[in-house]
Coordinates of C-alpha atoms in Angstrom, one line a residue:
M26 CA -28.4 -17.2 -29.9
R27 CA -31.3 -16.7 -32.7
Q28 CA -29.4 -14.4 -35.0
S29 CA -32.4 -14.3 -37.5
V30 CA -34.3 -12.3 -35.3
P31 CA -33.3 -9.0 -34.9
L32 CA -32.5 -7.8 -31.6
S33 CA -34.5 -5.2 -30.5
R34 CA -33.1 -1.8 -28.4
A35 CA -33.7 -3.3 -25.2
E36 CA -31.6 -5.7 -26.0
L37 CA -29.1 -4.3 -27.6
F38 CA -28.6 -2.0 -24.0
V39 CA -28.3 -4.8 -22.5
L40 CA -25.1 -6.0 -25.2
F41 CA -23.7 -2.4 -24.8
S42 CA -23.8 -2.8 -21.0
Y43 CA -21.5 -6.0 -21.2
L44 CA -19.4 -3.9 -23.3
L45 CA -18.5 -1.6 -21.3
V46 CA -18.2 -3.4 -17.9
S47 CA -16.0 -5.7 -20.3
S48 CA -13.7 -2.5 -21.4
T49 CA -11.9 -1.1 -18.6
P50 CA -8.9 -3.9 -19.1
F51 CA -8.8 -1.6 -22.4
L52 CA -9.1 2.1 -20.6
P53 CA -4.9 2.5 -20.7
L54 CA -5.5 3.2 -24.5
L55 CA -8.4 6.2 -23.6
F56 CA -5.2 8.0 -21.1
G57 CA -2.2 7.4 -24.4
R58 CA -0.9 4.3 -22.6
E59 CA 0.5 1.0 -23.7
I60 CA -0.6 -2.0 -23.7
S61 CA 1.4 -5.1 -24.6
D62 CA -0.5 -7.5 -24.6
W63 CA -4.1 -6.5 -25.9
V64 CA -5.1 -9.3 -28.5
P65 CA -4.4 -11.9 -25.9
L66 CA -6.1 -10.0 -23.1
L67 CA -8.9 -10.1 -25.5
G68 CA -9.1 -13.3 -26.8
T69 CA -9.4 -13.9 -22.9
E70 CA -12.2 -11.6 -22.5
V71 CA -13.9 -13.6 -25.1
I72 CA -13.3 -16.6 -24.2
A73 CA -15.0 -15.9 -21.1
W74 CA -18.0 -14.5 -22.4
M75 CA -18.8 -17.7 -24.3
A76 CA -17.8 -20.2 -21.5
L77 CA -20.3 -18.3 -18.9
W78 CA -23.1 -17.6 -21.6
A79 CA -22.9 -21.2 -22.5
V80 CA -22.9 -22.6 -19.2
F81 CA -26.3 -20.7 -18.4
K82 CA -27.3 -19.7 -21.8
R83 CA -29.7 -16.8 -20.5
P84 CA -28.1 -13.4 -19.5
L85 CA -31.2 -13.3 -16.6
Y86 CA -29.5 -16.1 -15.0
F87 CA -25.6 -14.6 -14.7
H88 CA -26.5 -10.8 -14.4
L89 CA -26.6 -11.5 -11.1
L90 CA -22.6 -11.7 -10.6
L91 CA -22.4 -9.2 -12.9
L92 CA -23.0 -6.7 -9.9
P93 CA -19.4 -6.1 -8.8
A94 CA -18.3 -5.4 -12.0
F95 CA -21.1 -2.6 -13.0
L96 CA -20.2 -1.4 -9.0
A97 CA -16.2 -1.4 -9.7
L98 CA -16.8 0.3 -13.2
P99 CA -16.8 4.3 -11.7
A100 CA -14.0 3.2 -9.7
E101 CA -11.8 1.5 -12.6
L102 CA -12.2 4.3 -14.6
Y103 CA -11.4 7.0 -11.2
L104 CA -8.3 4.7 -11.1
Q105 CA -6.6 4.7 -14.3
A106 CA -7.4 8.2 -14.6
Y107 CA -5.6 9.6 -11.6
Y108 CA -3.2 6.5 -10.9
G109 CA -2.8 4.2 -14.2
Q110 CA -4.1 1.2 -12.0
S111 CA -6.7 -1.1 -12.2
L112 CA -9.0 -2.6 -9.5
S113 CA -7.1 -5.1 -7.5
A114 CA -6.8 -7.5 -4.1
H115 CA -4.3 -4.3 -2.5
H116 CA -7.3 -1.9 -3.6
L117 CA -10.2 -3.4 -2.3
A118 CA -7.7 -3.9 0.7
I119 CA -7.3 -0.2 1.3
L120 CA -11.6 -0.2 0.9
A121 CA -11.5 -2.7 3.6
E122 CA -9.1 -0.5 5.7
T123 CA -10.8 2.9 4.9
S124 CA -12.7 4.2 8.4
P125 CA -15.7 6.3 7.4
G126 CA -14.1 9.3 8.2
E127 CA -10.9 8.4 6.1
A128 CA -13.3 8.1 3.1
R129 CA -15.3 11.5 4.1
E130 CA -11.8 13.3 3.8
F131 CA -10.5 11.6 1.2
L132 CA -13.6 12.3 -1.3
G133 CA -14.2 15.6 -0.1
H134 CA -17.1 17.3 -1.2
L135 CA -17.3 14.6 -4.0
G136 CA -18.4 12.8 -1.9
W137 CA -22.2 13.4 -2.9
L138 CA -20.7 12.3 -6.1
F139 CA -19.5 9.4 -5.6
V140 CA -23.2 8.4 -3.6
L141 CA -25.5 9.6 -6.9
V142 CA -22.4 7.9 -8.8
L143 CA -23.8 4.5 -7.0
I144 CA -27.2 4.6 -6.7
G145 CA -27.0 5.4 -10.5
T146 CA -24.6 2.5 -11.3
S147 CA -27.4 0.3 -9.1
A148 CA -30.2 1.8 -11.1
W149 CA -28.7 0.9 -14.3
W150 CA -27.9 -2.6 -13.4
C151 CA -31.5 -3.1 -12.3
A152 CA -32.7 -1.4 -15.6
C153 CA -30.4 -4.2 -17.2
W154 CA -32.1 -7.4 -14.9
Q155 CA -35.6 -6.1 -15.7
L156 CA -35.1 -5.7 -19.6
C157 CA -33.4 -9.6 -19.3
R158 CA -36.4 -10.9 -17.7
R159 CA -38.9 -9.0 -20.3
Y160 CA -36.8 -10.4 -23.1
N161 CA -35.2 -13.5 -24.4
G162 CA -34.1 -12.3 -28.1
L163 CA -29.9 -13.1 -25.9
D164 CA -31.0 -16.7 -24.8
W165 CA -28.6 -19.0 -26.5
T166 CA -30.6 -22.0 -27.8
D167 CA -29.3 -23.8 -30.4
S168 CA -27.1 -26.7 -31.1
S169 CA -24.2 -24.4 -30.9
R170 CA -24.0 -24.1 -27.5
T171 CA -23.9 -27.6 -26.6
V172 CA -20.9 -28.2 -29.2
L173 CA -19.1 -25.1 -26.9
L174 CA -20.1 -27.0 -24.0
A175 CA -18.6 -30.0 -24.8
V176 CA -14.9 -28.0 -25.9
F177 CA -15.2 -26.2 -22.5
G178 CA -15.9 -29.4 -20.7
L179 CA -13.5 -31.2 -22.6
A180 CA -10.4 -28.2 -22.3
A181 CA -11.6 -28.1 -18.3
G182 CA -10.9 -32.0 -17.9
L183 CA -7.6 -31.2 -19.4
M184 CA -6.8 -28.5 -16.9
L185 CA -7.9 -30.5 -13.7
Y186 CA -5.9 -32.8 -15.4
Q187 CA -2.8 -31.2 -15.7
S188 CA -3.4 -29.2 -12.1
A189 CA -3.5 -32.8 -10.5
Y190 CA -0.6 -33.8 -12.3
D191 CA 1.5 -31.0 -11.5
L192 CA 0.5 -30.7 -8.2
G193 CA 1.6 -34.8 -7.6
K194 CA 4.8 -33.7 -9.2
K195 CA 5.2 -31.0 -6.8
D196 CA 4.3 -33.0 -3.7
A197 CA 5.9 -36.1 -4.8
L198 CA 8.6 -35.1 -1.5
R199 CA 6.1 -33.6 0.8
T200 CA 3.6 -36.7 1.9
A201 CA 2.8 -34.5 5.0
D202 CA 1.1 -31.9 2.4
R203 CA -0.3 -34.3 -0.3
N204 CA -4.2 -34.4 -0.2
W205 CA -6.5 -37.0 -2.4
L206 CA -6.1 -34.8 -5.9
S207 CA -2.1 -34.7 -5.4
A208 CA -1.8 -38.4 -4.4
L209 CA -4.4 -38.9 -8.1
G210 CA -1.7 -36.4 -10.1
A211 CA 1.3 -38.6 -8.6
E212 CA 0.1 -41.6 -10.6
L213 CA -1.0 -39.8 -13.6
P214 CA 0.8 -40.3 -16.5
A215 CA 2.0 -36.5 -18.9
L216 CA -0.1 -35.1 -20.8
P217 CA 1.1 -35.1 -24.5
R218 CA 2.1 -31.3 -25.0
W219 CA -0.5 -30.3 -27.7
L220 CA -2.9 -31.5 -25.3
A221 CA -1.8 -29.5 -21.7
I222 CA -4.5 -26.6 -21.2
S223 CA -2.9 -23.7 -18.7
L224 CA -5.1 -20.8 -17.5
D225 CA -2.8 -17.4 -17.4
A226 CA -4.5 -16.6 -13.8
E227 CA -2.7 -13.1 -14.0
R228 CA -4.2 -12.5 -17.1
F229 CA -7.3 -13.5 -16.5
G230 CA -6.9 -11.6 -13.4
R231 CA -7.5 -8.5 -15.6
S232 CA -9.5 -9.1 -17.7
R233 CA -13.6 -8.0 -16.6
P234 CA -16.0 -9.2 -15.5
L235 CA -15.1 -11.9 -14.5
G236 CA -11.7 -11.6 -13.7
L237 CA -13.0 -9.1 -10.5
A238 CA -12.8 -13.2 -8.9
I239 CA -9.6 -12.9 -8.9
A240 CA -8.7 -10.0 -7.4
A241 CA -11.8 -10.8 -5.2
H242 CA -10.1 -14.3 -4.3
E243 CA -6.7 -12.6 -3.8
F244 CA -8.1 -9.6 -1.2
R245 CA -10.2 -13.2 0.8
S246 CA -6.6 -15.1 0.9
E247 CA -4.9 -12.5 2.2
R248 CA -6.9 -11.7 4.7
N249 CA -6.8 -15.4 5.7
H250 CA -3.0 -15.2 5.8
L251 CA -3.0 -12.7 7.8
A252 CA -5.0 -13.5 10.3
A253 CA -3.2 -16.8 10.6
L254 CA 0.6 -15.0 10.9
A255 CA 0.6 -14.6 14.1
D256 CA 0.3 -17.8 14.6
T257 CA 2.1 -19.1 12.2
N258 CA 4.9 -16.6 13.4
R259 CA 4.8 -18.2 16.9
A260 CA 7.6 -19.6 17.5
F261 CA 10.1 -17.0 15.4
R262 CA 13.0 -15.6 17.4
F263 CA 15.4 -13.8 16.2
G264 CA 18.3 -14.4 19.5
A265 CA 18.6 -11.0 20.0
V266 CA 21.1 -9.3 23.3
Q267 CA 21.1 -6.4 24.6
G268 CA 25.2 -5.3 23.6
G269 CA 27.3 -3.8 25.8
E270 CA 26.9 -2.8 28.7
G271 CA 23.2 -4.0 29.4
D272 CA 22.6 -3.1 32.6
A273 CA 22.0 0.8 31.1
R274 CA 18.9 2.6 31.3
R275 CA 18.3 3.5 27.5
T276 CA 14.7 4.5 25.4
I277 CA 15.0 4.1 21.4
V278 CA 11.8 5.9 19.7
L279 CA 10.4 5.7 16.8
V280 CA 8.0 7.8 15.0
I281 CA 6.9 7.1 11.3
G282 CA 5.4 10.1 9.4
E283 CA 2.7 9.6 6.8
S284 CA 2.6 11.3 3.2
S285 CA 5.9 13.3 3.8
R286 CA 8.7 14.0 1.0
Y287 CA 11.7 15.6 1.6
D288 CA 11.6 18.5 0.1
R289 CA 9.0 20.1 1.9
W290 CA 11.2 20.5 5.4
G291 CA 13.2 23.4 6.0
L292 CA 15.9 21.3 6.9
N293 CA 16.4 19.8 3.5
G294 CA 17.0 22.7 1.8
Y295 CA 13.0 24.1 0.9
V296 CA 12.3 27.8 0.6
R297 CA 9.9 28.1 3.1
D298 CA 11.0 27.1 6.8
T299 CA 8.8 24.8 7.5
T300 CA 11.1 22.7 10.2
P301 CA 12.3 25.7 12.5
L302 CA 12.4 23.7 15.9
L303 CA 14.8 20.4 14.7
R304 CA 16.6 23.0 12.7
S305 CA 18.0 24.5 15.6
E306 CA 18.6 21.0 17.1
P307 CA 22.5 20.0 17.9
N308 CA 22.0 16.1 17.9
L309 CA 20.2 16.0 15.2
V310 CA 20.9 14.3 11.2
S311 CA 19.2 14.6 8.8
L312 CA 19.7 11.5 6.0
S313 CA 19.2 13.5 2.4
D314 CA 18.9 10.2 0.7
V315 CA 15.9 7.4 1.3
V316 CA 13.9 6.2 -0.6
T317 CA 11.2 3.6 0.0
S318 CA 9.6 1.0 -2.3
V319 CA 6.4 1.6 -2.8
S320 CA 4.1 4.6 -2.2
A321 CA 1.3 3.0 -0.3
T322 CA 1.0 2.5 3.8
R323 CA 0.0 -1.5 3.9
L324 CA 2.4 -1.6 1.5
S325 CA 5.3 0.4 2.8
V326 CA 5.8 -0.2 6.5
P327 CA 6.2 -3.5 6.8
V328 CA 9.0 -3.1 4.7
L329 CA 10.5 -0.6 6.9
V330 CA 10.1 -2.5 10.6
S331 CA 10.9 -6.0 9.3
R332 CA 13.1 -7.5 6.6
K333 CA 10.8 -8.1 4.4
P334 CA 12.4 -7.3 1.1
A335 CA 11.4 -4.7 -1.2
L336 CA 10.7 -7.0 -4.3
D337 CA 8.4 -8.9 -1.7
S338 CA 6.3 -5.6 -1.0
L339 CA 3.4 -6.7 -2.9
K340 CA 3.2 -9.9 -1.2
A341 CA 0.7 -10.2 1.6
G342 CA 2.6 -10.7 4.9
F343 CA 5.9 -12.0 6.0
S344 CA 7.3 -15.3 7.6
E345 CA 9.0 -12.9 10.4
K346 CA 8.6 -10.5 12.9
S347 CA 9.3 -7.0 12.8
F348 CA 12.3 -5.1 14.7
V349 CA 9.3 -5.2 18.1
S350 CA 10.2 -8.7 19.0
A351 CA 13.8 -8.2 18.7
F352 CA 13.7 -5.7 21.2
R353 CA 11.5 -7.3 23.8
E354 CA 14.1 -10.6 23.1
A355 CA 16.7 -7.5 24.2
G356 CA 14.8 -6.6 27.6
Y357 CA 12.8 -3.8 26.2
K358 CA 9.2 -2.6 27.2
T359 CA 7.6 -2.1 23.5
W360 CA 4.8 0.4 23.0
W361 CA 3.4 0.8 19.4
V362 CA 1.0 4.2 20.0
S363 CA -1.1 5.0 17.1
N364 CA -2.8 7.6 15.4
Q365 CA -4.0 6.2 12.1
M366 CA -7.4 4.9 12.2
S367 CA -7.7 1.7 14.2
F368 CA -7.4 -2.2 12.4
G369 CA -10.8 -2.8 13.6
K370 CA -12.4 -6.1 12.6
F371 CA -9.3 -7.2 10.0
D372 CA -5.9 -7.9 10.3
T373 CA -3.9 -5.4 8.0
P374 CA -0.5 -5.5 6.9
V375 CA 0.5 -2.8 10.0
S376 CA -1.3 -4.3 12.4
V377 CA 0.1 -7.9 12.9
F378 CA 3.6 -6.2 13.1
A379 CA 1.9 -3.6 16.0
K380 CA 0.2 -6.4 18.2
E381 CA 3.8 -7.8 18.4
A382 CA 4.5 -4.6 21.2
D383 CA 4.0 -5.1 24.7
V384 CA 1.5 -2.5 24.8
V385 CA -1.1 -1.5 21.9
Q386 CA -2.8 1.7 21.5
F387 CA -5.0 2.9 18.9
Q388 CA -5.7 7.0 19.4
N389 CA -7.5 7.7 16.9
L390 CA -11.6 6.3 16.8
G391 CA -11.9 6.5 13.0
S392 CA -15.4 7.8 13.8
Y393 CA -17.9 9.9 11.4
K394 CA -16.2 13.3 12.6
Q395 CA -15.0 15.2 10.0
R396 CA -11.5 16.1 12.2
S397 CA -9.4 13.1 13.5
S398 CA -7.3 14.0 16.0
Y399 CA -4.1 15.9 16.3
D400 CA -0.2 13.8 15.6
E401 CA -0.4 15.6 19.9
V402 CA -2.4 12.8 20.9
L403 CA 0.6 10.3 20.6
L404 CA 2.3 13.3 23.7
K405 CA 0.2 11.9 26.3
P406 CA 1.0 8.1 25.9
L407 CA 4.6 9.1 25.2
V408 CA 5.6 10.3 28.6
A409 CA 3.3 7.9 30.4
A410 CA 5.6 5.0 29.0
L411 CA 8.7 7.1 29.6
Q412 CA 7.7 7.0 33.2
D413 CA 7.3 3.5 33.4
P414 CA 9.6 1.8 35.7
A415 CA 11.1 -0.3 32.5
P416 CA 15.1 0.2 32.2
K417 CA 14.7 -0.2 28.2
K418 CA 12.0 0.8 26.2
L419 CA 11.7 0.9 22.7
I420 CA 8.3 3.4 21.6
V421 CA 6.7 3.0 18.2
L422 CA 4.8 6.3 17.3
H423 CA 2.6 6.0 14.4
T424 CA 1.4 9.9 13.3
L425 CA -1.0 11.3 11.0
G426 CA 1.9 13.5 9.9
S427 CA 0.9 14.5 6.1
H428 CA -2.2 11.9 5.7
W429 CA -4.8 13.8 3.4
N430 CA -7.1 16.4 4.1
Y431 CA -3.6 18.3 4.7
S432 CA -5.5 21.2 6.8
H433 CA -7.1 18.4 9.1
R434 CA -4.0 18.0 10.6
H435 CA -2.8 20.9 12.6
P436 CA -4.4 23.2 14.7
R437 CA -5.6 27.1 12.9
E438 CA -2.5 28.1 15.1
F439 CA 0.0 26.3 12.6
D440 CA -2.5 27.9 9.6
K441 CA 0.6 29.4 8.8
W442 CA 0.5 29.8 4.6
Q443 CA -2.5 31.4 3.0
P444 CA -4.7 30.6 1.5
S445 CA -4.8 27.3 2.8
L446 CA -7.9 24.5 3.0
F447 CA -8.7 24.8 6.2
D448 CA -11.8 26.8 6.3
L449 CA -12.9 24.7 2.8
D450 CA -15.3 22.4 3.8
N451 CA -14.8 18.9 2.0
P452 CA -11.8 20.5 -0.5
V453 CA -10.7 17.4 -3.7
H454 CA -7.0 16.7 -3.8
T455 CA -7.6 15.8 -7.8
D456 CA -9.5 19.4 -8.4
P457 CA -5.9 21.5 -10.1
A458 CA -7.3 24.3 -9.2
M459 CA -6.9 23.9 -5.4
K460 CA -2.9 23.9 -6.2
A461 CA -2.3 27.3 -4.2
R462 CA -4.3 25.9 -1.4
L463 CA -3.4 22.5 -1.4
N464 CA 0.7 23.2 -1.2
N465 CA -0.1 25.8 1.4
S466 CA -2.3 23.3 3.7
Y467 CA 1.1 20.6 3.0
D468 CA 3.4 23.4 4.0
N469 CA 1.2 24.0 7.2
S470 CA 1.4 19.9 8.5
I471 CA 5.1 20.2 7.9
L472 CA 5.1 22.8 10.1
Y473 CA 3.0 20.9 12.8
T474 CA 5.3 17.7 12.2
D475 CA 8.1 20.1 13.5
W476 CA 6.5 21.1 16.4
F477 CA 5.6 17.4 17.5
L478 CA 8.9 16.0 16.7
S479 CA 10.3 18.9 18.9
R480 CA 8.6 18.1 21.5
V481 CA 9.2 14.2 21.7
L482 CA 12.8 15.5 21.5
G483 CA 12.1 17.3 24.2
E484 CA 10.7 14.6 26.5
L485 CA 13.1 12.3 25.7
K486 CA 16.1 15.1 26.4
A487 CA 14.5 15.2 29.7
L488 CA 15.6 11.7 30.8
G489 CA 19.0 12.9 31.1
Q490 CA 19.9 8.4 30.1
V491 CA 21.0 7.1 26.9
A492 CA 18.2 8.1 23.9
G493 CA 17.6 8.2 20.3
M494 CA 14.6 9.0 18.0
M495 CA 14.7 8.2 14.6
Y496 CA 11.8 9.7 12.5
V497 CA 11.3 7.8 9.2
A498 CA 7.9 8.6 6.8
D499 CA 6.4 6.1 4.9
H500 CA 5.9 7.5 1.6
G501 CA 5.3 11.2 -0.3
Q502 CA 3.1 13.2 -2.0
T503 CA 2.9 14.3 -5.8
L504 CA 1.6 17.9 -5.1
Y505 CA 0.8 19.6 -8.6
D506 CA 4.3 20.2 -9.4
G507 CA 4.7 22.5 -11.7
T508 CA 2.9 21.6 -14.7
C509 CA 2.1 18.3 -13.8
R510 CA -1.7 17.1 -13.6
L511 CA -1.8 14.5 -10.6
A512 CA -1.8 15.2 -7.0
F513 CA -1.7 13.0 -3.6
H514 CA 0.3 9.4 -4.0
G515 CA -0.3 6.5 -5.4
H516 CA 1.8 7.3 -9.0
N517 CA 5.0 6.3 -10.2
N518 CA 6.6 9.8 -9.1
Q519 CA 10.1 10.4 -7.5
H520 CA 8.4 12.9 -5.0
E521 CA 6.3 9.8 -3.3
F522 CA 9.4 7.9 -3.4
H523 CA 12.2 10.2 -1.4
V524 CA 11.0 10.5 2.3
P525 CA 12.6 12.8 4.6
A526 CA 14.3 10.3 7.6
L527 CA 16.0 12.0 10.7
V528 CA 17.8 10.9 13.8
W529 CA 18.0 12.6 17.1
Y530 CA 20.6 10.9 19.7
S531 CA 21.0 12.5 23.4
D532 CA 24.1 13.8 24.8
A533 CA 24.5 10.6 27.0
Y534 CA 24.4 8.4 23.6
R535 CA 27.1 10.4 22.1
E536 CA 29.6 9.7 25.0
R537 CA 28.2 5.6 24.7
H538 CA 28.7 4.7 21.3
A539 CA 30.8 7.9 19.6
E540 CA 31.8 5.4 16.7
K541 CA 28.0 5.1 16.1
V542 CA 27.4 8.9 16.0
K543 CA 30.2 8.9 13.8
V544 CA 29.7 6.6 11.3
L545 CA 25.8 8.1 10.9
V546 CA 27.1 11.5 10.3
R547 CA 29.6 10.2 7.5
N548 CA 26.4 8.2 5.6
R549 CA 24.2 11.1 6.2
H550 CA 24.3 11.6 2.2
A551 CA 24.4 7.7 1.7
K552 CA 21.9 6.4 -1.0
L553 CA 19.4 4.4 2.0
S554 CA 15.9 3.0 1.7
T555 CA 13.6 2.3 4.1
E556 CA 15.1 -1.5 3.7
N557 CA 18.0 -0.3 5.8
V558 CA 15.5 0.9 9.2
F559 CA 15.2 -2.2 10.6
H560 CA 18.9 -3.5 10.5
S561 CA 20.2 0.2 11.3
L562 CA 17.2 0.6 14.6
L563 CA 18.5 -2.6 15.9
D564 CA 22.6 -1.8 15.7
M565 CA 21.4 1.8 17.0
A566 CA 20.8 0.6 20.3
D567 CA 23.2 -2.0 19.9
I568 CA 21.1 -5.1 20.3
R569 CA 23.0 -7.9 18.7
Y570 CA 21.4 -11.3 16.4
E571 CA 23.1 -14.0 15.1
T572 CA 21.9 -13.0 11.9
E573 CA 22.3 -9.4 11.8
R574 CA 23.8 -7.4 8.4
L575 CA 25.6 -4.5 9.9
E576 CA 26.0 -3.9 6.1
W577 CA 22.9 -2.7 6.0
S578 CA 23.1 -0.8 8.9
F579 CA 23.7 3.0 8.4
F580 CA 25.2 2.9 12.3
S581 CA 28.0 0.3 11.2
S582 CA 31.5 1.1 10.0
R583 CA 30.6 -2.4 7.7
F584 CA 27.9 -0.2 5.6
K585 CA 27.6 -0.9 1.5
R586 CA 24.7 0.5 -0.4
H587 CA 22.6 -2.1 -1.9
K588 CA 20.4 -1.9 -5.1
R589 CA 17.0 0.2 -4.2
Y590 CA 14.3 -1.1 -6.1
V591 CA 10.8 1.1 -6.2
D592 CA 7.4 0.1 -7.7
S593 CA 7.4 1.6 -11.1
Y594 CA 6.2 -0.1 -13.8
G595 CA 7.5 -3.3 -12.3
W596 CA 10.3 -3.2 -10.2
T597 CA 12.4 -0.3 -11.2
D598 CA 16.0 0.5 -9.9
Y599 CA 15.9 3.8 -8.0
D600 CA 19.6 4.2 -9.1
N601 CA 19.8 3.7 -12.6
A602 CA 16.8 6.0 -13.3
S603 CA 15.6 9.0 -15.1
F604 CA 12.8 11.5 -13.8
R605 CA 10.3 12.4 -16.3
G606 CA 9.1 16.0 -16.5
D607 CA 7.4 17.8 -14.2
C608 CA 5.6 15.0 -12.1
R609 CA 9.4 13.3 -11.9
E610 CA 7.8 9.7 -13.1
V611 CA 10.3 7.5 -12.4
I612 CA 11.3 5.5 -15.5
A613 CA 13.8 2.4 -15.7
K614 CA 16.9 2.7 -18.1
D615 CA 17.6 -1.1 -18.0
K616 CA 14.1 -3.2 -18.1
P617 CA 12.4 -3.8 -15.0
L618 CA 12.6 -7.1 -12.9
P619 CA 8.7 -8.2 -12.9
Q620 CA 6.3 -8.2 -10.2
V621 CA 4.8 -11.1 -8.1
K622 CA 2.1 -10.6 -6.3

């Protein structure tokens, strides 16, 4: 860079723009949050910028690479303001798995503002592009560039050498996994410690703008991993068999709820009678203390339907199949019927498990329509499944439950508590002025869920056979509680981790499995998590397998408590945490466990 010539205002504008797109990792400071490693993070950004500028010489030559960072800036601001999070592979996956209809509901009347911001950001990037073409004052032309290129080249060579050496040693005992790089590394001598240079990938991934490449790479790796899971897990077997009288006709239904919180159900003590129908069911047990490990559907459902540990919630995929395959091994015909948006082109963490079923039906097409289908769309496929001649059936119903927009989750006849969101066009959940309407509509959606579940129970009762239903929500919601200025989910709040769960059993089930019912009732107030669902659902159906863990089943007399970890500033032990403020933010009393993605 030619420091002897004063920079023009245009060139200063370009520099200021680059400073802005680099500042997002430090936004938590703007919102009163701490960054423990801000000095090394800042150093990482400075080194990355110097390397980029040295390699390309002119901003004109690397400006195209910065387009994603410009476009991501509004999203980064939004995520930091409302969720205290930086843009990551998880958020990119949510975008890829969100239909236009869902996006429209989520943005509400701010959809037009989003389009304008996108246009404005694109225009901002284009303006910088034109200025880079017209002015060359930011070109790096002096000898310092050559010196730095030599330094960076040497550092890159040392890092490549160290990587080859590490890979060679790691694969030394796995010759089948060795490639030319690991083979070369196996022959290399170790570098002196003072020459060993490594890149902190996690810190680089948090830097901007180049760190976005890490998020994009992780997103692509997750997609490839999920796409390959079907082949990877094809040979996996639980060795599951039907216990007891295996020839008896039986039906098990699991209903996966969406965005439902425990304390808004009337049968759990809520002041409003949001569950009048379920409250009158004699064979129904509400589990009072169930938590989910993470408040996002795509991460919480895999833990619910498989043996994936809570501590692995943030990792893509899982090396085992779900309970669906275990039921199939035990002779059940299986259905997965969903009112969630269809998974479309990509496999998702949920769909890879859904596709294990004999019959997979996605009832919600996720079009541009304002209102998606109500959960009652699942009743017709349920009836068809119950009429199937198969003697043993597992039916999974994945509902939309209380997914935003809450008023779109139920017909007008369930619009009981008002004023509500029902007649508002495109409301925004981030507007605190909507608190009363938002809460009323949320309660109305629970009232509709009560009706839907009672219809499911009605169909099961009509069978007159051994039957059971389990309902568990994937996560809860924050609803401007008290002085809390937050709503929706994705935060670290108790109301998003504590979820409603209940079990219903038929009279015939109670007669055949009296001891299981007795234990279930005894454990109704036990400290549970969604990790217990896999083990409990199979035990409920009396399906046995060699690696079963009955101490994780709340139907078993062997049941034992286990630590319940939730995603709150690391993996926090939920039962060794305090709840701060009206938001009920989960704060660990001890140091949380680190998270590995």
